[in-house]
Short mmCIF file of C-alpha atoms in Angstrom, two decimals:
data_model
loop_
_atom_site.label_atom_id
_atom_site.label_comp_id
_atom_site.label_asym_id
_atom_site.label_seq_id
_atom_site.Cartn_x
_atom_site.Cartn_y
_atom_site.Cartn_z
CA MET A 6 18.45 41.27 38.29
CA ARG A 7 21.92 39.36 38.10
CA ARG A 8 20.93 35.46 38.60
CA THR A 9 24.09 33.00 40.31
CA GLY A 10 23.42 29.66 39.50
CA ILE A 11 26.36 27.17 40.88
CA PRO A 12 29.16 26.21 37.47
CA HIS A 13 29.98 22.04 37.18
CA VAL A 14 32.85 21.37 34.82
CA VAL A 15 32.27 17.27 31.65
CA ASN A 16 34.60 16.01 31.43
CA SER A 17 34.59 14.34 27.90
CA SER A 18 33.79 11.22 29.52
CA GLY A 19 29.33 13.70 30.42
CA GLU A 20 30.37 12.25 34.02
CA ARG A 21 29.11 16.14 36.20
CA ILE A 22 31.47 17.81 38.34
CA SER A 23 30.30 20.24 40.73
CA LEU A 24 32.56 22.92 41.84
CA HIS A 25 31.34 24.70 45.39
CA ARG A 26 30.82 28.84 46.03
CA VAL A 27 34.68 29.23 48.35
CA ASP A 28 34.20 30.27 51.45
CA LEU A 29 34.60 33.46 52.57
CA CYS A 30 35.52 32.60 56.86
CA ASP A 31 38.90 34.01 55.59
CA ARG A 32 38.94 36.99 53.79
CA ARG A 33 42.83 38.20 54.27
CA VAL A 34 43.82 35.06 52.88
CA LEU A 35 41.13 35.21 50.15
CA GLU A 36 42.41 38.73 49.07
CA ASP A 37 46.28 38.05 49.00
CA TYR A 38 45.19 35.66 46.18
CA LEU A 39 42.47 37.75 44.23
CA GLN A 40 45.50 40.63 44.50
CA SER A 41 48.27 36.99 43.69
CA THR A 42 45.88 35.81 40.89
CA LEU A 43 45.28 39.08 39.46
CA ASP A 44 49.16 40.15 39.58
CA ALA A 45 49.59 36.79 37.53
CA SER A 46 47.36 36.87 34.40
CA PRO A 47 45.10 40.78 34.27
CA GLU A 48 43.57 38.26 31.43
CA LEU A 49 40.61 37.49 34.17
CA LEU A 50 39.93 41.45 34.86
CA PRO A 51 37.01 42.18 32.25
CA VAL A 52 38.17 45.56 31.18
CA GLU A 53 37.54 45.42 28.26
CA GLU A 54 33.93 45.22 28.68
CA LEU A 55 34.34 48.89 29.75
CA ASP A 56 37.00 50.91 27.96
CA THR A 57 38.97 48.64 25.32
CA SER A 58 41.79 51.52 25.39
CA PHE A 59 42.43 49.49 28.67
CA THR A 60 44.03 46.54 27.32
CA PRO A 61 45.50 44.68 27.13
CA LEU A 62 47.08 44.95 30.33
CA VAL A 63 50.47 44.51 32.05
CA SER A 64 50.63 43.57 35.57
CA LEU A 65 53.61 46.83 37.63
CA GLY A 66 53.07 44.45 40.87
CA ARG A 67 51.87 44.85 43.76
CA GLU A 68 50.90 47.68 47.56
CA ILE A 69 52.45 50.08 45.32
CA ILE A 70 51.53 53.85 47.47
CA SER A 71 49.45 51.04 48.97
CA ILE A 72 47.76 50.08 45.36
CA ASP A 73 46.29 46.39 46.00
CA ASN A 74 46.84 46.38 42.04
CA LEU A 75 48.26 48.36 38.67
CA PHE A 76 48.82 47.70 35.63
CA VAL A 77 50.09 49.61 32.93
CA THR A 78 48.83 49.61 29.19
CA PRO A 79 51.07 49.28 25.98
CA GLY A 80 48.99 52.66 24.65
CA GLY A 81 50.03 54.15 28.77
CA ARG A 82 46.70 54.21 29.92
CA LEU A 83 46.71 53.43 34.21
CA VAL A 84 44.39 50.75 35.56
CA LEU A 85 44.18 50.17 40.04
CA VAL A 86 43.19 48.09 41.48
CA GLU A 87 41.05 47.91 45.21
CA THR A 88 40.48 44.06 46.11
CA LYS A 89 38.12 42.92 48.70
CA LEU A 90 35.81 40.94 49.46
CA TRP A 91 32.87 41.65 52.21
CA ARG A 92 28.85 41.06 52.84
CA ASN A 93 28.55 44.52 54.10
CA PRO A 94 26.66 46.71 52.36
CA GLU A 95 28.91 50.09 52.88
CA ALA A 96 32.55 48.94 52.53
CA THR A 97 31.45 49.72 49.14
CA ARG A 98 31.52 53.33 50.00
CA GLU A 99 34.88 53.18 51.40
CA VAL A 100 36.75 51.27 49.16
CA VAL A 101 35.70 52.98 46.41
CA ALA A 102 36.34 56.47 48.58
CA GLN A 103 39.95 55.12 49.22
CA LEU A 104 40.24 54.32 45.74
CA LEU A 105 39.67 57.68 44.50
CA ASP A 106 42.55 58.49 47.11
CA TYR A 107 44.41 56.62 45.75
CA ALA A 108 44.40 57.80 42.30
CA SER A 109 44.50 61.35 43.81
CA ARG A 110 48.32 60.97 45.71
CA LEU A 111 48.87 58.64 41.99
CA SER A 112 48.03 61.42 39.81
CA LYS A 113 50.57 63.86 41.26
CA PHE A 114 53.24 61.30 40.14
CA SER A 115 55.22 62.01 37.34
CA TYR A 116 57.18 60.02 35.03
CA VAL A 117 60.28 58.87 37.09
CA GLU A 118 58.66 58.82 39.87
CA LEU A 119 56.19 55.96 38.90
CA GLU A 120 59.67 54.52 36.83
CA SER A 121 60.23 54.35 40.63
CA GLU A 122 58.21 53.20 43.12
CA ALA A 123 57.40 50.10 40.72
CA ARG A 124 60.79 49.19 41.47
CA ARG A 125 59.37 48.59 45.68
CA ALA A 126 56.52 46.81 44.78
CA MET A 127 56.16 43.65 47.21
CA GLY A 128 57.37 40.41 46.72
CA ASP A 129 59.26 40.54 43.52
CA ALA A 130 59.07 43.81 41.54
CA PRO A 131 58.46 42.87 37.42
CA ILE A 132 59.93 45.86 36.06
CA GLY A 133 62.99 44.80 38.16
CA GLU A 134 65.64 46.99 37.11
CA GLY A 135 64.70 47.77 33.61
CA SER A 136 63.12 50.17 32.06
CA LEU A 137 58.26 50.23 32.69
CA TYR A 138 58.99 50.93 28.65
CA GLU A 139 61.40 47.63 27.91
CA LEU A 140 58.83 45.60 30.54
CA VAL A 141 55.92 46.52 28.47
CA ALA A 142 57.94 46.26 24.86
CA SER A 143 58.51 43.22 26.44
CA ARG A 144 55.36 41.47 26.74
CA PHE A 145 53.26 43.92 24.19
CA PRO A 146 56.12 44.47 22.16
CA GLU A 147 53.82 44.58 18.80
CA GLU A 148 51.44 47.10 20.47
CA VAL A 149 53.18 49.66 22.27
CA LEU A 150 54.30 52.92 21.10
CA GLN A 151 57.23 54.40 20.66
CA GLU A 152 59.12 54.58 23.94
CA SER A 153 59.03 58.65 23.60
CA ARG A 154 55.21 58.64 22.84
CA PHE A 155 54.71 56.46 25.52
CA ILE A 156 56.35 58.17 28.02
CA ASP A 157 54.33 61.11 26.48
CA GLU A 158 51.01 58.88 26.98
CA VAL A 159 52.29 58.29 30.79
CA GLN A 160 53.11 61.49 31.34
CA LYS A 161 49.35 62.13 30.71
CA CYS A 162 47.31 59.47 31.84
CA LEU A 163 48.56 61.13 35.38
CA ARG A 164 48.81 64.52 34.97
CA ASP A 165 44.94 63.95 34.19
CA ALA A 166 44.32 60.92 36.09
CA ARG A 167 42.42 59.72 33.71
CA PHE A 168 42.58 55.92 35.51
CA LEU A 169 40.13 53.05 35.17
CA LEU A 170 39.95 52.46 38.89
CA LEU A 171 38.57 48.51 39.36
CA VAL A 172 36.97 47.64 42.84
CA VAL A 173 37.17 43.67 42.49
CA GLY A 174 35.95 41.16 45.13
CA ASP A 175 33.07 38.56 46.44
CA GLY A 176 29.54 40.04 47.23
CA ILE A 177 30.42 42.91 45.98
CA ARG A 178 26.20 45.26 45.99
CA GLU A 179 25.41 46.57 43.22
CA ASN A 180 24.56 49.69 43.91
CA LEU A 181 25.77 52.70 42.83
CA GLU A 182 23.25 55.93 43.78
CA ASP A 183 25.25 55.74 47.27
CA LEU A 184 28.06 56.25 45.39
CA VAL A 185 27.19 59.35 42.92
CA ASP A 186 28.35 62.47 45.82
CA LEU A 187 31.52 60.77 45.77
CA LEU A 188 32.07 60.57 42.69
CA HIS A 189 31.80 64.63 42.10
CA ARG A 190 34.74 65.21 44.75
CA GLN A 191 37.39 64.80 42.43
CA PRO A 192 35.59 66.96 39.16
CA GLN A 193 39.02 67.37 37.71
CA MET A 194 39.57 64.60 37.67
CA LEU A 195 39.10 62.07 34.36
CA TYR A 196 38.98 59.05 35.80
CA LYS A 197 35.83 55.69 35.27
CA LEU A 198 34.69 53.51 37.88
CA ALA A 199 33.49 50.01 37.28
CA LEU A 200 33.39 47.49 40.50
CA VAL A 201 34.48 43.84 39.09
CA GLU A 202 32.91 39.51 41.25
CA MET A 203 35.18 37.70 40.88
CA GLN A 204 33.04 34.84 42.41
CA ILE A 205 35.26 31.75 43.73
CA TYR A 206 35.09 28.28 43.34
CA GLU A 207 36.55 24.94 43.69
CA ASN A 208 35.98 20.69 44.31
CA PRO A 209 39.94 20.61 45.77
CA GLU A 210 38.75 16.37 45.75
CA ALA A 211 38.91 16.04 41.58
CA PHE A 212 40.95 18.99 40.58
CA ALA A 213 43.28 21.03 42.58
CA GLY A 214 43.21 24.39 41.36
CA ARG A 215 39.93 26.93 41.24
CA MET A 216 37.57 28.72 39.39
CA VAL A 217 38.02 32.21 38.83
CA LEU A 218 34.10 33.91 37.38
CA PRO A 219 35.02 37.26 36.30
CA GLN A 220 31.79 40.48 36.17
CA VAL A 221 31.15 43.84 35.74
CA VAL A 222 28.29 45.03 38.16
CA ALA A 223 28.42 48.13 38.50
CA SER A 224 29.97 51.17 36.32
CA THR A 225 30.20 55.19 35.59
CA THR A 226 29.28 54.41 32.33
CA GLU A 227 25.43 54.56 34.70
CA ILE A 228 26.21 58.18 36.30
CA VAL A 229 26.96 61.35 34.15
CA ARG A 230 30.46 63.09 35.70
CA ALA A 231 31.06 66.82 35.29
CA VAL A 232 34.72 67.36 33.41
CA VAL A 233 36.41 70.45 35.43
CA ARG A 234 39.48 71.42 33.36
CA VAL A 235 41.23 74.46 34.39
CA LYS A 236 43.96 76.58 32.24
CA THR A 237 46.48 78.87 33.60
CA THR A 238 47.95 80.38 30.49
CA GLY A 239 47.27 83.78 30.14
CA THR A 240 44.41 84.61 31.57
CA ALA A 241 42.69 81.25 34.23
CA GLU A 242 40.20 79.83 32.16
CA VAL A 243 37.44 77.13 33.73
CA SER A 244 35.39 75.35 31.64
CA VAL A 245 32.77 72.92 32.56
CA ALA A 246 32.16 69.76 30.30
CA ILE A 247 29.46 66.93 30.98
CA GLU A 248 31.75 63.18 29.85
CA GLU A 249 29.73 61.89 26.37
CA GLN A 250 30.73 57.56 26.72
CA PRO A 251 31.57 56.86 23.79
CA GLU A 252 29.02 53.99 21.45
CA LYS A 253 29.87 49.88 22.45
CA GLY A 254 32.88 48.80 20.39
CA GLY A 255 34.43 51.50 20.64
CA SER A 256 38.07 52.44 21.14
CA PRO A 257 38.38 56.19 22.40
CA GLY A 258 40.98 57.92 21.79
CA ARG A 259 43.19 55.42 20.55
CA ARG A 260 43.41 55.62 16.30
CA THR A 261 42.94 51.65 14.87
CA LEU A 262 43.74 52.15 11.35
CA SER A 263 41.46 51.40 7.90
CA GLU A 264 42.82 49.44 5.38
CA GLU A 265 42.71 51.43 2.99
CA VAL A 266 44.02 53.99 5.25
CA PHE A 267 46.83 51.66 5.83
CA PHE A 268 48.05 51.16 2.40
CA ASP A 269 47.46 55.18 1.63
CA GLU A 270 50.14 56.39 4.44
CA LEU A 271 52.71 53.61 3.74
CA PRO A 272 55.99 55.42 0.72
CA ASP A 273 56.77 54.13 -1.86
CA GLU A 274 54.88 51.28 -5.05
CA CYS A 275 56.91 49.27 -4.10
CA THR A 276 56.00 49.07 -0.61
CA ARG A 277 52.32 48.22 -1.35
CA ARG A 278 52.81 45.72 -4.05
CA LEU A 279 55.11 44.10 -1.30
CA PHE A 280 52.50 44.53 2.00
CA ARG A 281 49.37 43.58 0.02
CA ARG A 282 50.90 40.16 -1.25
CA LEU A 283 51.78 39.44 2.12
CA LEU A 284 48.49 39.40 3.26
CA VAL A 285 47.37 37.23 0.24
CA PHE A 286 49.30 34.61 2.31
CA ALA A 287 48.43 35.35 5.21
CA GLU A 288 44.70 35.28 4.19
CA GLU A 289 45.19 31.46 2.32
CA ILE A 290 47.22 30.40 5.61
CA GLY A 291 43.63 31.21 7.77
CA ALA A 292 45.78 33.81 9.73
CA VAL A 293 43.40 37.74 10.78
CA PRO A 294 45.46 41.54 10.71
CA GLY A 295 44.68 43.32 13.81
CA TRP A 296 44.89 46.60 12.21
CA ARG A 297 46.22 49.60 15.18
CA ALA A 298 47.78 52.44 15.13
CA SER A 299 50.55 52.65 12.86
CA SER A 300 50.83 49.09 12.01
CA VAL A 301 48.70 46.31 11.08
CA SER A 302 49.79 42.43 13.43
CA ILE A 303 49.30 39.10 11.57
CA GLN A 304 47.78 36.83 13.35
CA LEU A 305 46.99 33.28 14.15
CA PRO A 306 44.21 31.78 16.38
CA ASP A 307 45.35 29.28 19.40
CA PRO A 308 45.06 25.45 18.11
CA GLY A 309 45.24 24.88 21.51
CA GLY A 310 42.27 26.72 21.84
CA SER A 311 43.27 29.58 24.59
CA LYS A 312 42.39 33.21 23.78
CA GLN A 313 46.20 34.05 22.91
CA MET A 314 46.44 35.31 19.25
CA LEU A 315 50.60 33.82 17.93
CA THR A 316 51.94 37.16 15.80
CA LEU A 317 53.27 35.49 12.57
CA PHE A 318 54.67 38.98 11.83
CA LEU A 319 54.14 43.02 11.94
CA MET A 320 54.03 45.33 8.64
CA HIS A 321 54.73 49.14 9.42
CA THR A 322 53.25 52.37 7.99
CA SER A 323 56.76 52.62 7.51
CA GLY A 324 57.30 50.24 5.30
CA HIS A 325 59.30 47.28 7.51
CA VAL A 326 57.73 44.45 8.16
CA ASP A 327 58.30 42.68 11.90
CA ILE A 328 58.96 39.51 12.81
CA GLY A 329 60.53 36.64 15.54
CA TRP A 330 57.48 37.15 18.20
CA LEU A 331 56.07 33.98 17.40
CA PRO A 332 58.74 31.84 19.75
CA GLY A 333 58.20 33.76 22.42
CA GLN A 334 54.74 33.26 22.71
CA LEU A 335 54.42 29.49 21.48
CA GLU A 336 56.14 29.08 24.44
CA ARG A 337 54.07 30.78 26.12
CA VAL A 338 50.72 28.32 25.36
CA ALA A 339 52.21 24.92 26.10
CA ILE A 340 54.10 24.63 22.24
CA GLU A 341 57.13 23.74 21.07
CA ARG A 342 59.20 27.10 20.35
CA GLU A 343 61.86 25.62 17.41
CA ILE A 344 58.03 25.85 15.58
CA GLY A 345 58.30 29.40 15.49
CA VAL A 346 61.86 29.76 15.73
CA GLU A 347 62.38 28.46 12.09
CA PHE A 348 58.71 30.42 10.80
CA SER A 349 61.01 33.68 11.85
CA GLU A 350 64.17 32.14 9.91
CA ARG A 351 62.66 31.36 7.20
CA MET A 352 61.29 34.34 6.79
CA ALA A 353 63.88 36.18 7.50
CA GLY A 354 64.98 34.44 5.01
CA MET A 355 63.99 35.02 1.66
CA PHE A 356 65.35 39.19 2.52
CA SER A 357 67.39 41.09 2.24
CA GLY A 358 68.77 43.38 4.89
CA ILE A 359 67.56 41.84 8.00
CA THR A 360 68.34 43.54 11.00
CA THR A 361 67.89 43.28 14.48
CA HIS A 362 65.09 45.39 16.26
CA LYS A 363 67.02 47.32 18.11
CA SER A 364 64.83 47.66 20.92
CA PHE A 365 66.03 43.41 21.19
CA GLU A 366 68.88 42.82 20.45
CA GLY A 367 70.89 39.70 21.46
CA GLY A 368 67.21 38.58 20.32
CA LEU A 369 64.82 36.66 17.83
CA SER A 370 63.37 39.86 16.47
CA ARG A 371 64.30 40.83 13.11
CA ARG A 372 63.73 44.62 11.22
CA ILE A 373 62.46 43.55 7.99
CA THR A 374 63.40 46.86 6.04
#
């Protein structure tokens, strides 16, 4: 059973400030607030608790084919969110059915059609006049796949309906037993579903803004789904498989290098020696390596205490070192951009033959070969 207490803020002088649950009298206002908040801050969604292959999130905008919020990851996965505020338990069933319908419609889209619909998002579409890939690469340049592979992964995600579906709101009931029949109506779809409660608190007399507390209420990891796959190459072949749930902490569908494999895949011994020296340098300054599919990202935690990791440089199995992400990341956490510019310029000065990163010409990003 979930238990909810009332949050308080204690300032540096020990003064306690009580927060109050936001009144749900105007559902439309709060649903709009939730949608706009998630659009601006996708990190509020506790996706890592459900499946790390659906992280990190980039917002494609609101009201795309009627989906409240639509997100994509650097690995080409899609997350659909429907926001609702209610007190009626039956509303859970209704909104889940609606979300499954949206997922079914989206699964019929091609990559090009998805990109086109993203430009029709409510208000100022995040994609603007650019491409879907450019949007994701601008937010997570160190994690995004190569463009051709990214497009393939998005297309595969659409075809298989390999989505993460989130019902997000306040007052969500946690019983999923009545939803089992709904979850089995689309056995060809490889989606995962979760209910996420967003408790909203405020104290306008003490400070501006609101406190949002996200919590996973329930997910389909608690329900075994049978997935039907139909292959029509030659004679039609139908197979039914019971999805196995990954172990906690796993990241299905996304390869993560180990240090040993990373160094084995480097092109020559000279590169191995250089990269080992760079790893030692990183350790000496307190940076941590983030092992990815084909690279390792050297990062420092934000000294201001946010969850933002600041990327100093990336080392790729191809033998390249990418720099230049730091200035923009510092700017986002209210630290002087020039510190990152100076670091990038000094590091670039250690090497000869640097070239502009092909995806970010005109920027500070450079590829050291």
